[in-house]
Amino acid sequence: MKKQTLVFLGMLALAGSAQTASASSSAQAFIDWDNISFKLVDYSGGLNAPTLNWSSKNGTVSTSATTVDPNDSGSANQTRNNFTTALSSETDTLFAQSSATRNSTGLSASASSQMGASEAGVNFGINAASASASNSGNFQLGGNGLLLISMDWGLSSTGPTGDLYFGGIGEWASSSISISGSYSGQFTSGNASASYTTTPYWSFGGPESQSSTFVMAIFNPGLGIISGSISALVSASTNSSAFVASLPASPVPLPTSAWLFGSALFGFLAQRKRRFSSAI
């Protein structure tokens, strides 16, 4: 009987030592794509003003998130063949969340994940989140003038500052931006690009952020049509271990039913002991 009692008390202690979510990683990125990002400057004195015509426009947003325990995952996306329809996507699970938007102010993506609860000594895997948003299109520049394309961008990633599981392999955050444009005409051609990716938090050793402006200028002397393309992409992703050995255990209050069950068990054992003594 003593052995059974000790086993039950051990089960109560194990339930009280379960960890809860503590540290987290997050990443964000944006590109300021809107109508004022494309400016036309007339060099003809109004006689042959520059014109910008789009032959194709595409936009998309997508998100995904996975929590290992309890097992839950999901994904979502939206796509439109224009630059005006507001797009948004969100995916939320217990220990991972992601969001992406495309609207009149630009593109944005964010992701976050947390170290999930687990019993001490058990690594359940990775809680992960990712998000992305993009615009792309093809255009023609006519007339005599300048097309100036400019977009501000920024990104950041952060994570926990404690000792990480397996040297941090299971805990990281990263965000990125990519903008590229190209054009060609009878007498001119060129291209421009900008890209940046924050180093995953576990290998970089600290939070990271960066911001700048993408600029591309296209001049048409008024001799024919210049064809071009432009694309912009933001993305964010995070990973968090479902268990990190260096985190202290956070006691979880036992439900009333557990204490009632324990009291009933001890009462049963005491009554059985009295019956056994009477029989002797």
XYZ file of N, CA and C in Angstrom:
840
model
N 0.817 -1.201 0.000
C 0.000 0.000 0.000
C 0.862 1.267 0.000
N 1.978 1.255 0.742
C 2.856 2.414 0.769
C 3.379 2.724 -0.625
N 3.679 1.674 -1.413
C 4.207 1.864 -2.758
C 3.184 2.556 -3.644
N 1.894 2.149 -3.575
C 0.850 2.769 -4.374
C 0.669 4.237 -3.995
N 0.761 4.524 -2.674
C 0.629 5.909 -2.216
C 1.742 6.779 -2.771
N 2.971 6.282 -2.751
C 4.114 7.031 -3.270
C 3.981 7.286 -4.770
N 3.466 6.294 -5.506
C 3.262 6.473 -6.943
C 2.278 7.592 -7.208
N 1.180 7.641 -6.432
C 0.175 8.687 -6.620
C 0.756 10.058 -6.312
N 1.513 10.178 -5.221
C 2.129 11.455 -4.883
C 3.131 11.888 -5.949
N 3.820 10.920 -6.536
C 4.752 11.240 -7.610
C 4.039 11.793 -8.826
N 2.858 11.259 -9.129
C 2.066 11.767 -10.257
C 1.626 13.195 -10.002
N 1.241 13.527 -8.754
C 0.853 14.892 -8.422
C 2.033 15.839 -8.577
N 3.211 15.414 -8.149
C 4.395 16.262 -8.256
C 4.749 16.522 -9.706
N 4.625 15.498 -10.560
C 4.937 15.644 -11.983
C 3.974 16.620 -12.653
N 2.693 16.537 -12.294
C 1.708 17.454 -12.858
C 1.994 18.891 -12.436
N 2.521 19.069 -11.215
C 2.800 20.414 -10.732
C 4.071 21.001 -11.291
N 4.917 20.194 -11.969
C 6.195 20.688 -12.471
C 6.154 21.023 -13.943
N 4.983 20.939 -14.620
C 4.897 21.230 -16.048
C 5.250 22.681 -16.310
N 6.015 22.922 -17.402
C 6.413 24.271 -17.755
C 5.325 24.987 -18.542
N 5.338 26.297 -18.475
C 4.441 27.105 -19.276
C 5.258 27.962 -20.217
N 4.606 28.538 -21.244
C 5.304 29.361 -22.231
C 5.976 30.537 -21.552
N 7.228 30.816 -21.897
C 7.970 31.887 -21.264
C 8.558 32.825 -22.305
N 9.679 32.431 -22.924
C 10.338 33.293 -23.897
C 9.667 33.185 -25.261
N 9.932 34.180 -26.122
C 9.346 34.165 -27.452
C 10.269 34.835 -28.451
N 10.028 34.577 -29.739
C 10.755 35.215 -30.830
C 9.752 35.916 -31.734
N 10.175 37.026 -32.359
C 9.277 37.749 -33.248
C 10.059 38.402 -34.374
N 9.385 38.616 -35.509
C 10.002 39.236 -36.675
C 8.954 40.065 -37.408
N 9.369 41.223 -37.943
C 8.467 42.100 -38.670
C 9.190 42.698 -39.877
N 8.432 42.985 -40.935
C 8.999 43.620 -42.125
C 7.911 44.415 -42.838
N 8.293 45.559 -43.466
C 7.324 46.332 -44.227
C 8.009 47.016 -45.413
N 7.236 47.286 -46.444
C 7.652 48.085 -47.597
C 6.555 49.100 -47.870
N 6.931 50.374 -47.978
C 5.962 51.449 -48.172
C 5.644 51.613 -49.658
N 4.815 50.699 -50.175
C 4.368 50.748 -51.571
C 2.994 51.413 -51.607
N 2.920 52.587 -52.194
C 1.628 53.249 -52.382
C 1.679 54.114 -53.643
N 0.632 54.890 -53.878
C 0.544 55.660 -55.118
C 1.671 56.677 -55.275
N 2.121 57.279 -54.172
C 3.167 58.293 -54.273
C 4.550 57.674 -54.462
N 4.616 56.344 -54.486
C 5.889 55.682 -54.759
C 6.285 55.810 -56.228
N 5.330 56.184 -57.086
C 5.581 56.303 -58.525
C 5.287 57.740 -58.962
N 6.330 58.506 -59.207
C 6.176 59.916 -59.565
C 6.630 60.158 -61.001
N 5.837 60.942 -61.754
C 6.171 61.310 -63.127
C 6.592 62.774 -63.178
N 7.725 63.031 -63.840
C 8.242 64.385 -64.000
C 8.256 64.718 -65.491
N 7.550 65.783 -65.873
C 7.407 66.159 -67.285
C 8.602 66.992 -67.752
N 9.280 66.511 -68.810
C 10.387 67.251 -69.403
C 10.007 67.878 -70.756
N 8.746 67.764 -71.138
C 8.334 68.221 -72.471
C 7.648 69.576 -72.449
N 7.498 70.156 -71.287
C 6.761 71.406 -71.187
C 5.292 71.256 -71.492
N 4.769 70.065 -71.283
C 3.354 69.805 -71.516
C 3.036 69.347 -72.918
N 4.033 69.295 -73.797
C 3.782 68.899 -75.187
C 3.708 67.388 -75.343
N 4.470 66.670 -74.527
C 4.488 65.199 -74.611
C 4.721 64.644 -73.208
N 3.772 64.918 -72.337
C 3.906 64.547 -70.922
C 4.048 63.030 -70.763
N 4.866 62.586 -69.791
C 5.053 61.150 -69.590
C 3.778 60.480 -69.080
N 3.588 59.247 -69.481
C 2.432 58.469 -69.050
C 2.889 57.112 -68.541
N 2.215 56.625 -67.517
C 2.522 55.318 -66.945
C 1.293 54.438 -67.058
N 1.409 53.329 -67.776
C 0.305 52.392 -67.951
C 0.736 50.999 -67.504
N -0.124 50.386 -66.693
C 0.178 49.042 -66.185
C -0.483 47.991 -67.069
N 0.286 47.001 -67.486
C -0.265 45.885 -68.257
C -0.653 44.714 -67.365
N -0.086 44.660 -66.149
C -0.466 43.611 -65.194
C -0.182 44.094 -63.785
N -1.033 43.666 -62.855
C -0.876 43.997 -61.438
C -1.236 42.762 -60.615
N -0.406 42.427 -59.650
C -0.668 41.256 -58.822
C -0.249 41.534 -57.379
N -1.053 41.025 -56.459
C -0.735 41.137 -55.045
C -1.156 39.883 -54.312
N -0.385 39.521 -53.283
C -0.723 38.309 -52.515
C -0.237 38.437 -51.078
N -0.950 37.806 -50.160
C -0.539 37.697 -48.767
C -0.731 36.243 -48.335
N 0.122 35.750 -47.449
C -0.013 34.378 -46.961
C 0.553 34.276 -45.551
N -0.019 33.372 -44.762
C 0.426 33.149 -43.390
C 0.335 31.669 -43.046
N 1.121 31.247 -42.069
C 1.029 29.884 -41.547
C 1.546 29.877 -40.111
N 1.061 28.932 -39.317
C 1.493 28.805 -37.924
C 1.288 27.371 -37.464
N 2.202 26.901 -36.616
C 2.128 25.540 -36.096
C 2.482 25.516 -34.621
N 1.624 24.920 -33.821
C 1.913 24.615 -32.423
C 1.992 23.106 -32.282
N 3.065 22.626 -31.650
C 3.282 21.184 -31.559
C 2.375 20.542 -30.523
N 2.272 21.159 -29.333
C 1.481 20.560 -28.265
C 0.724 21.659 -27.523
N -0.615 21.695 -27.635
C -1.466 20.746 -28.361
C -1.336 20.919 -29.872
N -1.430 19.813 -30.583
C -1.212 19.791 -32.027
C -2.230 20.684 -32.745
N -1.723 21.753 -33.374
C -2.606 22.681 -34.081
C -1.790 23.417 -35.135
N -2.305 23.505 -36.334
C -1.613 24.227 -37.399
C -2.641 24.763 -38.386
N -2.226 25.762 -39.153
C -3.119 26.329 -40.144
C -2.382 27.231 -41.101
N -3.050 27.609 -42.173
C -2.469 28.514 -43.160
C -3.599 29.226 -43.893
N -3.266 30.392 -44.478
C -4.260 31.157 -45.210
C -3.551 32.040 -46.224
N -4.260 32.418 -47.291
C -3.681 33.302 -48.293
C -4.787 34.001 -49.077
N -4.426 35.142 -49.663
C -5.330 35.893 -50.531
C -4.529 36.437 -51.710
N -5.162 36.525 -52.883
C -4.510 37.025 -54.095
C -5.488 37.884 -54.888
N -5.001 38.995 -55.447
C -5.819 39.842 -56.314
C -4.966 40.356 -57.473
N -5.606 40.564 -58.619
C -4.904 41.081 -59.792
C -5.060 42.597 -59.880
N -4.707 43.283 -58.806
C -4.721 44.740 -58.773
C -3.846 45.211 -57.618
N -3.700 46.536 -57.487
C -2.945 47.124 -56.386
C -3.846 47.848 -55.396
N -5.144 47.799 -55.576
C -6.059 48.608 -54.770
C -6.814 47.819 -53.703
N -7.135 46.567 -53.964
C -7.893 45.775 -52.991
C -7.050 45.475 -51.763
N -7.583 45.799 -50.587
C -6.880 45.491 -49.347
C -6.899 43.984 -49.102
N -5.741 43.427 -48.821
C -5.612 42.001 -48.544
C -5.074 41.814 -47.123
N -5.567 40.801 -46.443
C -5.065 40.490 -45.105
C -5.190 39.002 -44.844
N -4.241 38.480 -44.081
C -4.248 37.066 -43.725
C -3.693 36.922 -42.318
N -4.346 36.103 -41.513
C -3.888 35.845 -40.146
C -4.041 34.356 -39.831
N -3.060 33.811 -39.156
C -3.128 32.434 -38.676
C -2.633 32.417 -37.237
N -3.483 31.960 -36.313
C -3.140 31.945 -34.889
C -3.281 30.540 -34.316
N -2.256 30.095 -33.627
C -2.332 28.885 -32.823
C -1.865 29.259 -31.415
N -1.875 28.300 -30.492
C -1.597 28.619 -29.091
C -0.215 29.240 -28.895
N 0.811 28.676 -29.554
C 2.180 29.146 -29.344
C 2.835 29.677 -30.616
N 2.054 30.029 -31.640
C 2.606 30.611 -32.865
C 1.528 31.438 -33.560
N 1.921 32.646 -34.048
C 0.971 33.542 -34.679
C 1.642 34.242 -35.866
N 0.866 34.540 -36.907
C 1.408 35.237 -38.071
C 0.348 36.130 -38.678
N 0.802 37.236 -39.319
C -0.110 38.189 -39.922
C 0.560 38.831 -41.123
N -0.211 39.070 -42.193
C 0.296 39.730 -43.395
C -0.793 40.625 -43.965
N -0.408 41.832 -44.435
C -1.366 42.749 -45.018
C -0.798 43.402 -46.273
N -1.700 43.732 -47.201
C -1.381 44.543 -48.372
C -2.523 45.546 -48.502
N -2.218 46.841 -48.320
C -3.252 47.861 -48.421
C -2.680 49.108 -49.077
N -3.382 50.239 -48.950
C -2.976 51.459 -49.643
C -1.678 52.047 -49.124
N -1.253 51.632 -47.932
C -0.014 52.167 -47.365
C 1.192 51.269 -47.614
N 0.961 50.039 -48.066
C 2.099 49.186 -48.372
C 1.922 47.733 -47.987
N 3.062 47.062 -47.800
C 3.116 45.637 -47.494
C 3.698 45.436 -46.104
N 3.141 44.503 -45.345
C 3.681 44.208 -44.024
C 3.515 42.728 -43.705
N 4.462 42.200 -42.935
C 4.414 40.801 -42.506
C 4.993 40.717 -41.104
N 4.385 39.899 -40.260
C 4.888 39.703 -38.904
C 4.648 38.262 -38.470
N 5.547 37.763 -37.639
C 5.433 36.401 -37.119
C 5.975 36.368 -35.703
N 5.412 35.505 -34.869
C 5.896 35.320 -33.507
C 5.619 33.902 -33.061
N 6.462 33.406 -32.182
C 6.279 32.065 -31.624
C 6.816 32.047 -30.207
N 6.279 31.134 -29.405
C 6.664 31.039 -28.009
C 7.117 29.611 -27.681
N 7.933 29.507 -26.651
C 8.349 28.198 -26.169
C 7.179 27.554 -25.452
N 6.697 26.443 -25.969
C 5.495 25.841 -25.454
C 5.692 25.069 -24.167
N 4.583 24.795 -23.480
C 4.614 24.033 -22.242
C 4.892 22.567 -22.525
N 5.670 21.937 -21.668
C 5.927 20.502 -21.796
C 6.431 19.972 -20.469
N 6.383 18.668 -20.297
C 6.935 18.070 -19.096
C 8.455 18.125 -19.150
N 9.076 18.272 -18.001
C 10.534 18.404 -17.937
C 11.206 17.211 -18.601
N 12.201 17.507 -19.423
C 12.977 16.453 -20.057
C 12.430 15.984 -21.380
N 11.352 16.550 -21.865
C 10.765 16.118 -23.124
C 10.763 17.283 -24.113
N 11.357 17.094 -25.280
C 11.322 18.113 -26.333
C 10.287 17.690 -27.365
N 9.193 18.430 -27.469
C 8.108 18.052 -28.363
C 8.357 18.471 -29.808
N 9.318 19.366 -30.061
C 9.581 19.812 -31.423
C 9.650 21.313 -31.522
N 9.133 21.875 -32.605
C 9.262 23.296 -32.898
C 7.892 23.935 -33.132
N 7.633 25.044 -32.436
C 6.497 25.900 -32.742
C 6.967 26.937 -33.759
N 6.272 27.080 -34.877
C 6.769 27.918 -35.977
C 5.673 28.787 -36.565
N 6.087 29.957 -37.090
C 5.158 30.868 -37.755
C 5.871 31.543 -38.917
N 5.120 31.860 -39.974
C 5.691 32.568 -41.122
C 4.607 33.399 -41.801
N 5.033 34.493 -42.447
C 4.098 35.375 -43.142
C 4.820 36.071 -44.288
N 4.069 36.412 -45.341
C 4.658 37.138 -46.474
C 3.578 37.952 -47.176
N 4.015 39.031 -47.836
C 3.123 39.864 -48.638
C 3.923 40.404 -49.818
N 3.274 40.501 -50.980
C 4.022 40.927 -52.164
C 3.129 41.668 -53.150
N 3.765 42.512 -53.957
C 3.168 43.163 -55.111
C 4.113 43.001 -56.291
N 3.561 42.858 -57.479
C 4.391 42.806 -58.683
C 3.553 43.274 -59.872
N 4.224 43.860 -60.871
C 3.500 44.333 -62.035
C 4.415 44.665 -63.200
N 3.826 44.778 -64.375
C 4.529 45.184 -65.597
C 3.911 46.482 -66.101
N 4.745 47.363 -66.648
C 4.262 48.669 -67.052
C 4.920 49.142 -68.346
N 4.334 50.219 -68.927
C 4.914 50.914 -70.071
C 4.999 52.401 -69.741
N 6.159 52.973 -70.023
C 6.388 54.393 -69.807
C 6.480 55.085 -71.158
N 5.534 55.996 -71.440
C 5.532 56.737 -72.695
C 5.780 58.214 -72.457
N 5.905 58.992 -73.522
C 6.105 60.425 -73.414
C 7.538 60.798 -73.128
N 7.745 62.082 -72.829
C 9.086 62.612 -72.561
C 9.152 63.040 -71.094
N 9.845 62.238 -70.299
C 9.938 62.573 -68.883
C 10.580 61.477 -68.070
N 10.467 61.620 -66.761
C 11.140 60.737 -65.813
C 10.117 60.032 -64.941
N 10.287 58.730 -64.761
C 9.529 57.962 -63.776
C 10.456 57.681 -62.600
N 10.098 58.192 -61.426
C 10.900 57.997 -60.220
C 10.142 57.058 -59.282
N 10.743 55.915 -59.003
C 10.146 54.926 -58.101
C 10.945 54.915 -56.803
N 10.276 55.120 -55.682
C 10.961 55.108 -54.383
C 10.071 54.433 -53.337
N 10.663 53.585 -52.519
C 9.930 52.864 -51.479
C 10.777 52.771 -50.213
N 10.237 53.253 -49.106
C 10.883 53.056 -47.811
C 10.637 51.627 -47.337
N 11.597 51.070 -46.652
C 11.413 49.735 -46.100
C 12.104 49.624 -44.743
N 11.656 48.648 -43.951
C 12.242 48.405 -42.644
C 11.925 47.007 -42.165
N 12.773 46.482 -41.298
C 12.543 45.145 -40.736
C 13.262 45.005 -39.398
N 12.841 44.021 -38.622
C 13.453 43.762 -37.320
C 13.181 42.328 -36.904
N 14.005 41.827 -36.009
C 13.789 40.503 -35.420
C 14.338 40.506 -34.000
N 13.632 39.843 -33.102
C 14.030 39.776 -31.704
C 13.798 38.364 -31.183
N 14.433 38.055 -30.050
C 14.275 36.739 -29.451
C 14.638 36.780 -27.991
N 14.583 35.644 -27.289
C 14.911 35.598 -25.868
C 16.394 35.829 -25.640
N 16.732 36.269 -24.445
C 18.128 36.561 -24.122
C 18.767 35.483 -23.255
N 18.024 34.441 -22.924
C 18.569 33.389 -22.078
C 19.338 32.340 -22.856
N 19.839 31.332 -22.137
C 20.530 30.224 -22.770
C 19.517 29.423 -23.573
N 19.856 29.090 -24.818
C 18.880 28.486 -25.715
C 19.130 26.988 -25.899
N 18.061 26.299 -26.204
C 18.110 24.851 -26.370
C 19.047 24.454 -27.511
N 19.971 23.532 -27.247
C 20.947 23.085 -28.239
C 21.680 24.261 -28.883
N 22.074 25.253 -28.070
C 22.811 26.384 -28.589
C 21.976 27.311 -29.452
N 20.660 27.213 -29.380
C 19.798 28.135 -30.103
C 19.246 27.605 -31.408
N 19.584 26.366 -31.778
C 19.113 25.847 -33.062
C 17.596 25.844 -33.130
N 16.944 25.596 -32.008
C 15.493 25.537 -32.009
C 14.814 26.854 -31.729
N 15.563 27.964 -31.695
C 14.962 29.249 -31.358
C 15.567 30.337 -32.236
N 14.784 30.877 -33.167
C 15.314 31.941 -34.012
C 14.191 32.756 -34.637
N 14.560 33.946 -35.121
C 13.623 34.830 -35.807
C 14.355 35.514 -36.945
N 13.685 35.676 -38.075
C 14.310 36.317 -39.223
C 13.247 37.006 -40.075
N 13.587 38.169 -40.625
C 12.693 38.892 -41.526
C 13.486 39.356 -42.739
N 12.797 39.588 -43.848
C 13.502 39.977 -45.068
C 12.629 40.858 -45.956
N 13.302 41.673 -46.780
C 12.632 42.455 -47.817
C 13.390 42.240 -49.122
N 12.670 42.307 -50.225
C 13.300 42.190 -51.543
C 12.517 43.057 -52.529
N 13.207 43.991 -53.174
C 12.601 44.870 -54.172
C 13.470 44.844 -55.418
N 12.875 44.667 -56.562
C 13.654 44.656 -57.801
C 12.846 45.278 -58.936
N 13.531 45.961 -59.833
C 12.899 46.566 -60.986
C 13.826 46.530 -62.189
N 13.255 46.484 -63.375
C 14.048 46.488 -64.602
C 13.244 47.163 -65.701
N 13.935 47.664 -66.713
C 13.253 48.321 -67.831
C 14.129 48.240 -69.072
N 13.492 48.379 -70.226
C 14.226 48.372 -71.495
C 13.414 49.102 -72.557
N 14.113 49.814 -73.442
C 13.495 50.523 -74.544
C 14.419 50.533 -75.744
N 14.073 51.316 -76.734
C 14.870 51.345 -77.963
C 16.274 51.888 -77.739
N 16.400 52.827 -76.793
C 17.705 53.452 -76.591
C 18.201 53.347 -75.148
N 17.490 52.626 -74.297
C 17.884 52.592 -72.895
C 17.440 51.297 -72.230
N 18.122 50.928 -71.170
C 17.755 49.772 -70.346
C 18.474 49.882 -69.013
N 17.959 49.190 -68.029
C 18.606 49.216 -66.717
C 17.829 48.410 -65.703
N 18.363 48.366 -64.499
C 17.697 47.647 -63.415
C 18.199 48.172 -62.076
N 17.460 47.858 -61.036
C 17.832 48.237 -59.677
C 17.221 47.225 -58.716
N 17.852 47.030 -57.571
C 17.338 46.068 -56.599
C 17.804 46.434 -55.195
N 17.059 45.940 -54.230
C 17.414 46.089 -52.829
C 16.931 44.855 -52.089
N 17.759 44.331 -51.214
C 17.354 43.171 -50.420
C 18.102 43.177 -49.096
N 17.447 42.666 -48.078
C 18.091 42.558 -46.759
C 17.374 41.482 -45.970
N 18.132 40.711 -45.224
C 17.589 39.660 -44.363
C 18.271 39.735 -43.010
N 17.498 39.825 -41.948
C 18.105 39.799 -40.623
C 18.649 38.400 -40.358
N 19.816 38.349 -39.754
C 20.426 37.062 -39.423
C 19.571 36.361 -38.380
N 19.300 35.061 -38.532
C 18.521 34.356 -37.507
C 19.067 34.648 -36.114
N 18.153 34.910 -35.182
C 18.530 35.401 -33.863
C 19.527 34.491 -33.146
N 19.371 33.194 -33.315
C 20.231 32.286 -32.554
C 21.684 32.361 -32.981
N 21.962 32.707 -34.247
C 23.350 32.776 -34.700
C 23.917 34.189 -34.624
N 23.033 35.193 -34.502
C 23.493 36.575 -34.460
C 23.813 37.019 -33.048
N 23.054 36.524 -32.082
C 23.336 36.832 -30.696
C 22.577 38.020 -30.136
N 21.660 38.613 -30.858
C 20.906 39.733 -30.321
C 19.879 40.250 -31.304
N 18.988 41.159 -30.858
C 17.989 41.745 -31.756
C 18.661 42.493 -32.901
N 17.975 42.587 -34.041
C 18.524 43.265 -35.203
C 17.418 44.021 -35.918
N 17.736 45.203 -36.436
C 16.789 45.981 -37.213
C 17.529 46.756 -38.293
N 16.814 47.077 -39.372
C 17.421 47.792 -40.497
C 16.329 48.508 -41.264
N 16.644 49.672 -41.829
C 15.687 50.401 -42.664
C 16.444 51.219 -43.695
N 15.808 51.462 -44.848
C 16.430 52.251 -45.908
C 15.364 52.585 -46.953
N 15.805 53.088 -48.116
C 14.898 53.461 -49.197
C 15.402 52.905 -50.520
N 14.506 52.255 -51.247
C 14.805 51.783 -52.603
C 14.448 52.888 -53.589
N 15.359 53.165 -54.551
C 15.116 54.198 -55.549
C 15.503 53.677 -56.931
N 14.636 53.916 -57.921
C 14.952 53.613 -59.310
C 14.377 54.717 -60.196
N 15.199 55.248 -61.112
C 14.777 56.314 -62.020
C 14.826 55.807 -63.455
N 13.767 56.081 -64.225
C 13.685 55.667 -65.628
C 13.385 56.903 -66.469
N 14.250 57.206 -67.417
C 14.058 58.388 -68.275
C 13.676 57.957 -69.683
N 12.620 58.589 -70.186
C 12.197 58.367 -71.567
C 12.354 59.691 -72.329
N 13.211 59.703 -73.339
C 13.416 60.944 -74.099
C 12.268 61.261 -75.052
N 11.249 60.431 -75.037
C 10.104 60.666 -75.901
C 10.189 59.949 -77.225
N 11.107 58.988 -77.329
C 11.292 58.246 -78.581
C 10.845 56.798 -78.385
N 9.552 56.574 -78.368
C 9.042 55.211 -78.221
C 8.582 54.917 -76.804
N 8.286 53.644 -76.566
C 7.766 53.166 -75.289
C 8.855 52.375 -74.555
N 8.959 52.607 -73.256
C 9.860 51.823 -72.407
C 9.014 50.837 -71.610
N 9.371 49.568 -71.656
C 8.678 48.524 -70.890
C 9.470 48.206 -69.628
N 8.766 47.966 -68.540
C 9.446 47.675 -67.289
C 8.626 46.783 -66.377
N 9.245 46.374 -65.289
C 8.582 45.557 -64.277
C 9.113 45.940 -62.906
N 8.304 45.728 -61.891
C 8.682 46.030 -60.517
C 8.044 44.993 -59.601
N 8.765 44.559 -58.589
C 8.214 43.602 -57.629
C 8.759 43.919 -56.239
N 7.960 43.627 -55.216
C 8.354 43.868 -53.833
C 7.807 42.738 -52.964
N 8.629 42.274 -52.030
C 8.252 41.154 -51.166
C 8.752 41.402 -49.751
N 7.884 41.172 -48.766
C 8.277 41.177 -47.355
C 7.952 39.805 -46.770
N 8.775 39.342 -45.847
C 8.516 38.050 -45.203
C 9.065 38.062 -43.786
N 8.476 37.241 -42.939
C 8.911 37.103 -41.550
C 8.677 35.666 -41.109
N 9.581 35.131 -40.313
C 9.427 33.756 -39.831
C 10.115 33.600 -38.471
N 9.571 32.703 -37.659
C 10.128 32.423 -36.330
C 10.007 30.941 -36.012
N 10.913 30.469 -35.183
C 10.874 29.110 -34.631
C 11.097 29.184 -33.134
N 10.381 28.382 -32.366
C 10.581 28.296 -30.916
C 10.500 26.840 -30.487
N 11.436 26.427 -29.634
C 11.406 25.059 -29.121
C 10.190 24.866 -28.229
N 9.600 23.684 -28.324
C 8.480 23.374 -27.446
C 8.953 23.116 -26.023
N 10.271 22.908 -25.853
C 10.828 22.723 -24.511
C 12.243 23.272 -24.489
N 12.556 24.070 -23.469
C 13.904 24.599 -23.278
C 14.359 24.230 -21.881
N 15.427 23.421 -21.800
C 15.837 22.842 -20.527
C 16.289 23.875 -19.516
N 16.782 25.054 -19.982
C 17.336 26.037 -19.057
C 16.266 26.872 -18.363
N 15.008 26.798 -18.829
C 13.957 27.587 -18.208
C 13.483 26.917 -16.920
N 13.286 27.700 -15.854
C 12.797 27.106 -14.608
C 11.350 26.653 -14.750
N 11.020 25.614 -14.020
C 9.642 25.116 -14.060
C 8.709 26.112 -13.399
N 7.540 26.299 -13.976
C 6.517 27.183 -13.416
C 5.411 26.316 -12.839
N 5.209 26.347 -11.508
C 4.179 25.484 -10.907
C 2.801 25.781 -11.485
N 2.061 24.731 -11.740
C 0.696 24.839 -12.235
C -0.250 24.435 -11.116
N -1.163 25.313 -10.671
C -2.076 24.963 -9.578
C -2.870 23.702 -9.907
N -2.939 22.801 -8.923
C -3.702 21.567 -9.115
C -5.188 21.856 -8.986
N -6.002 21.231 -9.819
C -7.448 21.417 -9.704
C -7.971 20.814 -8.415
N -9.107 21.336 -7.944
C -9.707 20.849 -6.696
C -9.987 19.361 -6.761
N -10.364 18.866 -7.941
C -10.701 17.445 -8.079
C -9.521 16.554 -7.751
N -8.282 17.032 -8.030
C -7.097 16.213 -7.740
C -6.929 16.046 -6.238
N -7.097 17.144 -5.466
C -6.977 17.047 -4.010
C -8.096 16.184 -3.430
N -9.329 16.304 -3.973
C -10.421 15.466 -3.486
C -10.132 14.000 -3.745
N -9.553 13.705 -4.923
C -9.222 12.328 -5.241
C -8.153 11.804 -4.289
N -7.174 12.678 -3.971
C -6.118 12.271 -3.043
C -6.668 11.992 -1.662
N -7.581 12.859 -1.178
C -8.181 12.651 0.144
C -8.977 11.359 0.184
N -9.723 11.108 -0.903
C -10.520 9.881 -0.962
C -9.622 8.647 -0.943
N -8.479 8.732 -1.639
C -7.560 7.598 -1.687
C -6.999 7.308 -0.312
N -6.571 8.361 0.396
C -6.007 8.149 1.739
C -7.073 7.629 2.702
N -8.338 8.095 2.558
C -9.415 7.587 3.390
C -9.660 6.115 3.136
N -9.615 5.717 1.872
C -9.803 4.313 1.519
C -8.695 3.452 2.101
N -7.464 3.927 2.026
C -6.331 3.167 2.556
C -6.431 3.017 4.073
N -6.847 4.092 4.766
C -6.969 4.043 6.224
C -8.060 3.066 6.648
N -9.223 3.125 5.939
C -10.318 2.211 6.267
C -9.914 0.767 6.032
N -9.159 0.496 4.950
C -8.735 -0.870 4.657
C -7.766 -1.378 5.723
N -6.901 -0.450 6.228
C -5.942 -0.842 7.252
C -6.664 -1.230 8.536
N -7.754 -0.478 8.918
C -8.503 -0.796 10.133
C -9.180 -2.161 10.005
N -9.775 -2.446 8.827
C -10.419 -3.740 8.601
C -9.398 -4.869 8.711
N -8.189 -4.642 8.178
C -7.157 -5.675 8.215
C -6.728 -5.950 9.660
N -6.648 -4.879 10.524
C -6.244 -5.042 11.916
C -7.326 -5.793 12.706
N -8.640 -5.516 12.405
C -9.743 -6.178 13.107
C -9.746 -7.663 12.784
N -9.453 -8.017 11.520
C -9.452 -9.411 11.134
C -8.383 -10.189 11.869
N -7.269 -9.541 12.189
C -6.203 -10.210 12.917
C -6.619 -10.435 14.372
